[in-house]
Each structure stands twice: as structure tokens, then as C-alpha cells.
Short mmCIF file of C-alpha atoms in Angstrom, two decimals:
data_model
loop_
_atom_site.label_atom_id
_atom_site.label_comp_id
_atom_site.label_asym_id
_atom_site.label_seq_id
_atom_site.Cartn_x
_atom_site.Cartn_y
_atom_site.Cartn_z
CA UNK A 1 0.00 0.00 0.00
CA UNK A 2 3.00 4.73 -2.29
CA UNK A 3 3.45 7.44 -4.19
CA UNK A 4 6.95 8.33 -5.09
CA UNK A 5 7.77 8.42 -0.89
CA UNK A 6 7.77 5.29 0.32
CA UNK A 7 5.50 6.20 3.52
CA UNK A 8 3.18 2.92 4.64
CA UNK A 9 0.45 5.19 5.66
CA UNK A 10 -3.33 4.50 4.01
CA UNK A 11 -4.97 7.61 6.05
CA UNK A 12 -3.95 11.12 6.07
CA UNK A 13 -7.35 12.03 7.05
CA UNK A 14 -8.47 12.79 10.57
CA UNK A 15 -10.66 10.33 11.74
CA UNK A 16 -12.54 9.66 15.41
CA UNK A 17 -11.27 7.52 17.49
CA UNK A 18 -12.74 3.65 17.89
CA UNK A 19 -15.05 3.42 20.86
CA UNK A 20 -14.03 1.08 24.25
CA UNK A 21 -14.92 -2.51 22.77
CA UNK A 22 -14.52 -1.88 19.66
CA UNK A 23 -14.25 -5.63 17.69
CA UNK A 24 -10.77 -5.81 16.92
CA UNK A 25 -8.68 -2.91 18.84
CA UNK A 26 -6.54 -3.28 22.19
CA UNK A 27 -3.93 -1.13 24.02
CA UNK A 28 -0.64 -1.88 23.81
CA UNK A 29 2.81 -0.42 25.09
CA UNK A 30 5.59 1.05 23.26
CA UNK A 31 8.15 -1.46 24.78
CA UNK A 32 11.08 0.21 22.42
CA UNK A 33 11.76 2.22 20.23
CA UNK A 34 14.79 2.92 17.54
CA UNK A 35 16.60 4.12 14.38
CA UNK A 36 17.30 1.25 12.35
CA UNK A 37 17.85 3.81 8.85
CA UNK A 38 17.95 7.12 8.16
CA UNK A 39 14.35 8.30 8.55
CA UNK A 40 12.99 4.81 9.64
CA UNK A 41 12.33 4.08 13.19
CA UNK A 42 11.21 0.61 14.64
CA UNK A 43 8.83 0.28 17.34
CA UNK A 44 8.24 -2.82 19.68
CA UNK A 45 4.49 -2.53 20.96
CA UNK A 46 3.57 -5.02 23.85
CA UNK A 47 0.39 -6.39 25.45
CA UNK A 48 1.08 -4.59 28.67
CA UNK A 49 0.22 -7.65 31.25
CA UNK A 50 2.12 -9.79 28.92
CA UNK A 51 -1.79 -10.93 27.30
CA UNK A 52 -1.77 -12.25 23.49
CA UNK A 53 -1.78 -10.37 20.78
CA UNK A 54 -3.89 -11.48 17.83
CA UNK A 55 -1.66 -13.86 15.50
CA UNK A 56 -1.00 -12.75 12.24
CA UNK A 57 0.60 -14.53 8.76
CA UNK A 58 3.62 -12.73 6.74
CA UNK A 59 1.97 -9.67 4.44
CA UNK A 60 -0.41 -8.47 7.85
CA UNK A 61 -0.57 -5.32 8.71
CA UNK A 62 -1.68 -3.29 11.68
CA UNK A 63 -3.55 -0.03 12.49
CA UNK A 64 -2.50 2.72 14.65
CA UNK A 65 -4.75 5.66 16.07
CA UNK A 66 -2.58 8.78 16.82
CA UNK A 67 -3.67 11.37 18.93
CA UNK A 68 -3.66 14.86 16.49
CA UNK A 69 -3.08 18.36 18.14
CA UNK A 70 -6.81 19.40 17.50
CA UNK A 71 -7.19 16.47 19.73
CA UNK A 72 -8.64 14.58 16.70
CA UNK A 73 -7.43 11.29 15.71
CA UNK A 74 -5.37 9.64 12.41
CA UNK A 75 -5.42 6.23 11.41
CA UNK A 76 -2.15 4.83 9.78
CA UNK A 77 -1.74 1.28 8.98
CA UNK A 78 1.62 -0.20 8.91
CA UNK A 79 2.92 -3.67 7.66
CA UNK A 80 3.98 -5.80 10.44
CA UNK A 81 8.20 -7.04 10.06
CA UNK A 82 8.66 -8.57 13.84
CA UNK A 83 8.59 -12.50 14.88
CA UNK A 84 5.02 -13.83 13.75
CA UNK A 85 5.42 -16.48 16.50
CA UNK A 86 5.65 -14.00 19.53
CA UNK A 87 2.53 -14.05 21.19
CA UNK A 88 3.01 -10.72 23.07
CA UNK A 89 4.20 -7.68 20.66
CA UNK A 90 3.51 -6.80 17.39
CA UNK A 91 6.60 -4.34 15.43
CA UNK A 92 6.47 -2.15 12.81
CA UNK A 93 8.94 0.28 10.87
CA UNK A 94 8.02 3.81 10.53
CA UNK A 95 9.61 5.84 7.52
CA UNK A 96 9.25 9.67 8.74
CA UNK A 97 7.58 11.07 5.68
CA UNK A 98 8.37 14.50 4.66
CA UNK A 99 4.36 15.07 3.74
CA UNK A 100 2.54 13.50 6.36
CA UNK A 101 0.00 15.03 7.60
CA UNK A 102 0.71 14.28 10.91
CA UNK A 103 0.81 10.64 11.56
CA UNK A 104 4.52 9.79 10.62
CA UNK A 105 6.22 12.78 12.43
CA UNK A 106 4.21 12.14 15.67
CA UNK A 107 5.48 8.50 15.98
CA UNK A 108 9.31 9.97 15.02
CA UNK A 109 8.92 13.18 17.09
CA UNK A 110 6.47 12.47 20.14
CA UNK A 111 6.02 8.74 20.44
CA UNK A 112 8.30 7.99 23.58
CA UNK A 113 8.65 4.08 25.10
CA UNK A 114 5.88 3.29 27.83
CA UNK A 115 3.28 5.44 26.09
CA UNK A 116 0.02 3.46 25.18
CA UNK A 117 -1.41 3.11 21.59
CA UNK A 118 -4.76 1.79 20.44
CA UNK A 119 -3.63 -1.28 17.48
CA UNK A 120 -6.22 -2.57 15.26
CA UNK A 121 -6.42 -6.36 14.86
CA UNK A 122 -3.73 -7.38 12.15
CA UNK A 123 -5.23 -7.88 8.27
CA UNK A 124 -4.23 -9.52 5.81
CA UNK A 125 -4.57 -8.42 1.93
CA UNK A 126 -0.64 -9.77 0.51
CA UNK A 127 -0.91 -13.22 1.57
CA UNK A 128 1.85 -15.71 0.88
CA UNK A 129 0.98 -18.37 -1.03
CA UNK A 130 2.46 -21.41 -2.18
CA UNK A 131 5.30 -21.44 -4.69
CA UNK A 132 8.48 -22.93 -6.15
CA UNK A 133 10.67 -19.75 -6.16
CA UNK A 134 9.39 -16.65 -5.02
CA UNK A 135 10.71 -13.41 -6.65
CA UNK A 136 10.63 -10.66 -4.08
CA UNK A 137 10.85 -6.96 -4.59
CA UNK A 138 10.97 -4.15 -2.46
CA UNK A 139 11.55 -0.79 -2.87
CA UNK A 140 12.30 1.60 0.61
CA UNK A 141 10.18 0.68 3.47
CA UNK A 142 8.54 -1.47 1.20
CA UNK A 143 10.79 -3.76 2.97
CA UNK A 144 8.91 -4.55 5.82
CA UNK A 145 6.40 -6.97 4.89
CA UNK A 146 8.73 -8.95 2.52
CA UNK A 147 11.23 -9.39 5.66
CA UNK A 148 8.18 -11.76 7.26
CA UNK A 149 8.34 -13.47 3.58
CA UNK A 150 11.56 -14.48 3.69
CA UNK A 151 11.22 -15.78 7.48
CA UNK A 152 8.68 -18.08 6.20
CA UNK A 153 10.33 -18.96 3.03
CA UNK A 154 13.40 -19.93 4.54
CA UNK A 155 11.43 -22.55 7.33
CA UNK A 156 9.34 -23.81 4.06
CA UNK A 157 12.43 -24.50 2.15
CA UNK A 158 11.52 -22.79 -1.03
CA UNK A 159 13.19 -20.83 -2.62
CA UNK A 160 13.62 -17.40 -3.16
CA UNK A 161 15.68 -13.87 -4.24
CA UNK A 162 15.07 -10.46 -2.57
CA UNK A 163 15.56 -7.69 -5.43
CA UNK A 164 16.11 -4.34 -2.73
CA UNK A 165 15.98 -1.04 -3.88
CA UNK A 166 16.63 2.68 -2.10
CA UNK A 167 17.13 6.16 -2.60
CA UNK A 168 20.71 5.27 -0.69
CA UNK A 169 22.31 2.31 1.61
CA UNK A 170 21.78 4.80 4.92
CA UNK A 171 17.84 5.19 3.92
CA UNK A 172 17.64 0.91 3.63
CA UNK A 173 15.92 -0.76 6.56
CA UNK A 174 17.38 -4.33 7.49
CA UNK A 175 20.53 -4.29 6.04
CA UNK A 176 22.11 -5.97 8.63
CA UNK A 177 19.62 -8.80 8.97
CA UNK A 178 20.05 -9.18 5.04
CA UNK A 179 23.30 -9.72 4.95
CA UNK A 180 22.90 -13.20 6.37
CA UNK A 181 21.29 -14.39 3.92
CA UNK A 182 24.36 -13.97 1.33
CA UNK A 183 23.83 -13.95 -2.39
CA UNK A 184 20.16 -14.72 -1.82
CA UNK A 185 19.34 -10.58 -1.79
CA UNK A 186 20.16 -8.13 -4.59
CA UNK A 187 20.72 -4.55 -2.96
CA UNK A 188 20.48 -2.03 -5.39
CA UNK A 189 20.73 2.06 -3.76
CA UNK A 190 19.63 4.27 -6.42
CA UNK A 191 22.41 6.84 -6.03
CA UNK A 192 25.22 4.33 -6.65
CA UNK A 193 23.16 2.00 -9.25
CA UNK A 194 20.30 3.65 -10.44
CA UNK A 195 16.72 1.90 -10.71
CA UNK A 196 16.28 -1.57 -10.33
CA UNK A 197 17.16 -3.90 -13.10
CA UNK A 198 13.87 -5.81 -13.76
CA UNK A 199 14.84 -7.74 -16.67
CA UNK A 200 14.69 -11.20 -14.16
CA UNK A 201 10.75 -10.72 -14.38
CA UNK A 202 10.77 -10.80 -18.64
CA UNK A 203 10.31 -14.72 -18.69
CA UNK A 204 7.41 -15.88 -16.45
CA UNK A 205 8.82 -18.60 -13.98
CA UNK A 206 6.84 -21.92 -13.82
CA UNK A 207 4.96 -21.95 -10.40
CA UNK A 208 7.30 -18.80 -9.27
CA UNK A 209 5.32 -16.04 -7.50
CA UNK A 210 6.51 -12.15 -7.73
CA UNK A 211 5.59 -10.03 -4.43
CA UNK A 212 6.32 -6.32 -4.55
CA UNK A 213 6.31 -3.69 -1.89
CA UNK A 214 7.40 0.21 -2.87
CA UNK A 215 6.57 3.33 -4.32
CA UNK A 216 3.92 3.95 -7.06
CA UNK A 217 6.93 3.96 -9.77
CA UNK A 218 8.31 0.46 -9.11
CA UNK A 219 4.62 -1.11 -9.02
CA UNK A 220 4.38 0.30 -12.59
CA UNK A 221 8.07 -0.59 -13.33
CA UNK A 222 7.29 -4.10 -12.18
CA UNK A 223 3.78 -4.63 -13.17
CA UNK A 224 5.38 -3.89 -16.72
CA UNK A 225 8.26 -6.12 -16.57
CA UNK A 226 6.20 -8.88 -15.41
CA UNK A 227 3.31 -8.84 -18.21
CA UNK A 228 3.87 -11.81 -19.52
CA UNK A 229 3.22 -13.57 -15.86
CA UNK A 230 -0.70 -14.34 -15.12
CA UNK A 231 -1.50 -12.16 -13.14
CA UNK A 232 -2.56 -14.01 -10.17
CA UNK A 233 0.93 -14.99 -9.87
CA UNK A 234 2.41 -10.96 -9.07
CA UNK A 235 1.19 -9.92 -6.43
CA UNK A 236 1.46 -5.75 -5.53
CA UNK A 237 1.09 -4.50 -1.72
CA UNK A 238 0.15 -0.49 -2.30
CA UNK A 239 -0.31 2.14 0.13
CA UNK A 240 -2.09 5.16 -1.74
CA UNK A 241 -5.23 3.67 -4.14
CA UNK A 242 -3.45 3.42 -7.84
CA UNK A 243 -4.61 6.12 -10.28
CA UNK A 244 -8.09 5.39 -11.91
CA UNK A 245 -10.43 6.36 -14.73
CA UNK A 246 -13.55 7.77 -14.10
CA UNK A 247 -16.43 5.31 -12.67
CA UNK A 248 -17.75 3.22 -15.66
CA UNK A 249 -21.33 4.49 -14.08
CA UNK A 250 -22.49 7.74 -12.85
CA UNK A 251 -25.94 6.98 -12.24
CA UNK A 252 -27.52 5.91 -8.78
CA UNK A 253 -27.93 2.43 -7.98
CA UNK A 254 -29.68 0.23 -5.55
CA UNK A 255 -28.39 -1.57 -2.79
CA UNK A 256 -30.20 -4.93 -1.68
CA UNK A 257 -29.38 -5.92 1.81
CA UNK A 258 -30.13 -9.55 1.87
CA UNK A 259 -30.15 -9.82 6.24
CA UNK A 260 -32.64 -7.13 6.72
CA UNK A 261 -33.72 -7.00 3.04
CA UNK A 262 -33.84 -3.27 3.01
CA UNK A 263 -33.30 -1.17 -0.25
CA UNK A 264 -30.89 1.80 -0.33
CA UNK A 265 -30.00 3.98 -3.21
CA UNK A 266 -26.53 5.28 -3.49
CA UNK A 267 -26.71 8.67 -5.32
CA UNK A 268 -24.01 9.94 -8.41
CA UNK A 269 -22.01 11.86 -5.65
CA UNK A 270 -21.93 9.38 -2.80
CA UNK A 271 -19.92 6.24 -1.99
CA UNK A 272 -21.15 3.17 -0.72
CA UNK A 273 -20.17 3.16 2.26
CA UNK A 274 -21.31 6.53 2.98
CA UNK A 275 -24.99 5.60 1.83
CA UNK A 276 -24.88 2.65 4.05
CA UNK A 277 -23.99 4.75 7.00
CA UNK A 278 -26.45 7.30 6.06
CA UNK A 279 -29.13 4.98 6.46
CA UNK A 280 -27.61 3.24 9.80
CA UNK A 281 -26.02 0.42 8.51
CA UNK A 282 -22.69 -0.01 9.97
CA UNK A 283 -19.73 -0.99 8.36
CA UNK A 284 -15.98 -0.85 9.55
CA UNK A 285 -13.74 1.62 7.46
CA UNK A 286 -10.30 2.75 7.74
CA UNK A 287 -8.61 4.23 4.68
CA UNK A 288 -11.99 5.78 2.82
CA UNK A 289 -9.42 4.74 -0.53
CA UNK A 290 -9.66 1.06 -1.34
CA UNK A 291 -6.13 0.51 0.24
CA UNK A 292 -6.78 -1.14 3.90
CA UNK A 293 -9.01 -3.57 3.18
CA UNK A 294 -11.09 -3.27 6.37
CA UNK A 295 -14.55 -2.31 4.96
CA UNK A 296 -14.74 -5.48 2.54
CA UNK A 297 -18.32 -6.64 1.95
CA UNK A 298 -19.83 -10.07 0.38
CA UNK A 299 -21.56 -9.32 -3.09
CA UNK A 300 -24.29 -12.44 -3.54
CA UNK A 301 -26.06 -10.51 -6.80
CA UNK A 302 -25.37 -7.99 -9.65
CA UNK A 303 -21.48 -6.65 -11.06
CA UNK A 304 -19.54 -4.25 -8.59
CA UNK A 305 -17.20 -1.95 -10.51
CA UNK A 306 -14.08 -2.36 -8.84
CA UNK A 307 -12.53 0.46 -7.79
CA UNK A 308 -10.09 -0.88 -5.08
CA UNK A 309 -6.16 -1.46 -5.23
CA UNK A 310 -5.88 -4.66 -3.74
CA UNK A 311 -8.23 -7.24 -5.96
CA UNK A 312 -6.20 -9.16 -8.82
CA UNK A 313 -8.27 -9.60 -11.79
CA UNK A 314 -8.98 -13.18 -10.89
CA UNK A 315 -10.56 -11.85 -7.98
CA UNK A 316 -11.96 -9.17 -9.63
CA UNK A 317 -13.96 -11.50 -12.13
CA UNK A 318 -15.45 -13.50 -9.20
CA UNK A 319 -17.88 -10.85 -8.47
CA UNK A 320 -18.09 -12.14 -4.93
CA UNK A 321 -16.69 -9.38 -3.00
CA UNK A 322 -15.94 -5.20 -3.09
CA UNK A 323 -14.61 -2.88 -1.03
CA UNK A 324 -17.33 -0.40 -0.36
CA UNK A 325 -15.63 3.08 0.43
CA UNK A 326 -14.66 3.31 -2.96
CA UNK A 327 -16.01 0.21 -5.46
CA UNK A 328 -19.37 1.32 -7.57
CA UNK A 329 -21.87 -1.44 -9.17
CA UNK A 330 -21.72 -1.89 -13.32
CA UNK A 331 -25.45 -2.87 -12.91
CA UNK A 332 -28.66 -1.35 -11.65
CA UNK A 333 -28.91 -3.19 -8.25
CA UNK A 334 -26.23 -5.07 -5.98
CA UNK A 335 -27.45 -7.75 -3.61
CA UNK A 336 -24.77 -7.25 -0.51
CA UNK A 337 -24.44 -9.83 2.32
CA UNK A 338 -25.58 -7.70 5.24
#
């Protein structure tokens, strides 16, 4: 989930802050805190009477709620790079983004060890699937969710080649944890090599699997290189929604909801999810761009236009699902499983 910073935030928007019980959110500690790059910070975040966190696979991520100085709140998600298996602290790398709006600079500047933080339950929307070689790809603090790849890939035997670019070797996250994995990871600093050489991805590799973290120009870069692959076999984790033509339909449409089999019309100027809450039918949200994954809804009838960033076109045929802050509907009425 970037444009051409490499920031892992979804939400630069303010939004409130989830309620006490919220399905999904806990408090945890900030058990430490460091500089692993230049401009990246890691933070250790603990269930503070040594409880259980959720699990969580390799590709989760996790959402924070900062505190704002308007005493609002943001929502950032970040991908999780720590040990899956410990059952009491989640971690995350932070890249202090020159144009946050706020989120980024308050973990780098404010965020001291002991304070508390409210975490979302981890998601999932890059899963790792099975493989004979896996091609990974990273690009800046892309890194971070490919680092629990390679765990996994290494205790699964299969193989696999990490292809690591950055603006320079300072700015690269988990250099030193790299290194022990030899001539196994590529790592390519733009000011001493340029971009990334993609020419590896030109000849699809039978039951190989390409998984790519970065900035908005290495998706394309990659996503280019890699045409002749199918395309459920690349796999792209993005952080800002990709850029999009205009919704295929401007007129309303009607909802269905086949639980309470009420009947809601979404207008030209509205979203989804927005006429759903309108009408007081709630639905958890996060990013408000098709990015997080959180507000993902069961389609049973009619053809969702797809206006998300994390549906393949496999999954995008199939109908069977949308994300609702920012998909449409192709047809006259959806029939929604709520």
C-alpha cells in the first residue's frame, strides 16, 4: 500500500477515534523504540500484562490511532516485520515522511517508550501463497512486509531472491539482517546503481510467485516487466489507491441488503459506504481509498465496478466481493451480504 515516498500510511485524514470494545482494537505499550535507517524508526508494541496479541501470517498489517493536536485522531496502517510467532508484541517500521500530515512525524517526534497506543487487529490483503521460487521486490520501506516473507520462506524450504531497492544504503531498513542471507538478496541504492534492473521478471517462472512492496513507480516498473506472468501470480502491496479512470457508471444504484432486506440507493455523488452509513447500517472503514481492506463486503447478486487497489483480476472476475468506500456497481442493483 506509495506514491513516489515510500510512507506505509493508508490515512492522512483525521478520523474519530474507535469506541471502548470496539471488535478488533486493544492497548498496547511502546516497549522500544529505535533508528534502524535514516528516517525509519522501529517500534516494539507489547500487550502490557504480557496478554496475546492477535496472531497474524507474513503480508499483515496493523492499524495505529494517533492522537492529532486538534485532539482529533489519524489512522495509519503499517505492515507488520517482527517474529510472527511472539505471542506478546507486534513491530512495525516507521519511515518519517516529509508530507505527512501528521501521523509519521508524531510517531518519530512524540512517540516515547511506555506510552500506550490503540492497534487494530492485524489484516491480511498480501498473503503468501504457495510457490516454487518466489521473486521478491521491495523498494524503501517497502521492505517490511517482505522481511516476514523471507522468514517463512526460509522454514518452508523454497526458494527465493530479494531484489532491494533505495534512494541510498543509509535510507535501507534491514541491512544488517540481510546480509545473512548472502547472495540470496540483490541490494540495489539508487544513487550508486540507479533503478532496479527488472529484466529477471521478462520470462514468467513456472509456479514462481513475484511479491512487490514500494513506491507507485516500481509497481508500474514491475507490473510492466512482469506482463507476460498471469496475473494471479504478481502480487502488488500499495499504500495510496493506484490512479483510476472515471467510474464506468455515474448513475444511482440500488443496494439490496439480503439480512434485513432493506433497499438503499446510493446517489451519483456518494460512496457506498457513505450511503450505508447514512441509512444506519454499519460498516468498519479505515482508509476511505480502497487501500486497507477493512470495509470489505460479500456481493451475492449484480457486477460491482471495482474500484479498489488490492483485488487481482482473478478476484476481480469472481464478483463475490468489493470494497465499499470506494467500489461502484456496473449494474442497476447489488445484492450485498448484510
Amino acid at each position: 500500500m506509495t506514491t513516489t515516498s515510500d510512507s506505509l500510511s493508508v490515512d492522512e485524514s483525521s478520523t474519530s477515534r474507535p469506541a471502548a470494545g470496539h471488535p478488533g482494537i486493544q492497548s498496547l505499550r511502546v516497549a522500544r523504540k529505535e533508528v534502524i535507517a535514516d528516517g525509519v524508526v522501529r517500534l516494539r508494541l507489547e500487550e502490557p500484562r504480557n496478554g496475546r496479541v492477535p496472531d497474524w501470517a507474513p503480508g499483515s498489517h496493523i492499524e495505529l490511532v494517533l492522537p492529532t493536536a486538534d485532539a482529533g485522531y489519524l489512522s495509519r496502517h503499517y505492515s507488520l516485520c517482527g517474529d510472527r510467532w511472539d505471542p506478546h508484541a507486534y513491530e512495525v517500521a516507521v519511515l518519517n515522511e516529509p508530507n505527512s500530515k501528521g501521523g509519521s512525524r508524531y510517531i518519530h517526534d512524540q512517540l516515547a517508550v511506555g506510552d500506550m497506543l490503540t492497534v487494530g487487529t492485524p489484516r491480511n490483503n498480501f498473503h503468501l501463497t504457495q510457490a516454487t521460487r518466489y521473486e521478491f521486490i521491495a523498494g524503501g520501506i517497502g521492505i517490511t512486509p517482505i522481511m516476514t516473507m523471507i522468514v517463512a520462506a526460509e522454514q518452508l524450504g523454497i526458494d527465493w531472491h530479494l531484489h532491494y531497492g533505495g534512494r541510498t544504503r543509509a535510507s535501507m531498513a534491514f541491512l544488517g539482517e540481510l546480509a545473512e542471507y548472502g547472495d540470496k538478496v540483490t541490494i540495489w541504492p539508487q544513487d550508486e546503481n540507479g533503478h532496479l534492473n527488472l529484466a529477471f521478471l521478462n520470462e514468467p517462472l513456472d509456479g514462481g510467485r513475484v511479491y512487490c512492496c514500494g513506491p507507485e513507480p516500481l509497481l508500474n516498473a514491475v507490473a510492466g516487466a512482469a506482463a507476460a506472468w498471469p496475473s494471479w501470480a504478481v502480487r502488488f502491496e500499495r499504500f495510496v489507491p493506484a490512479t483510476l479512470p472515471a467510474p464506468v457508471r455515474t448513475e444511482p444504484f440500488e443496494l439490496e441488503l439480503a439480512l434485513s432486506k432493506r433497499r438503499i440507493t446510493v446517489g451519483t455523488e456518494e460512496t457506498v459506504l457513505s450511503a450505508l452509513s447514512d441509512a444506519g447500517v454499519r460498516v468498519l472503514s479505515s482508509c476511505n481509498e480502497g487501500v486497507c481492506g477493512t470495509c470489505e463486503v460479500g456481493v451475492l447478486r449484480g457486477t460491482p465496478e471495482h474500484r479498489d487497489s488490492l483485488l487481482n483480476e482473478g478476484e476481480r472476475a469472481k464478483n463475490d466481493r468489493m470494497f465499499v468506500c470506494v467500489s461502484r456497481a456496473i449494474t442497476d442493483r447489488l445484492v450485498l451480504d448484510l
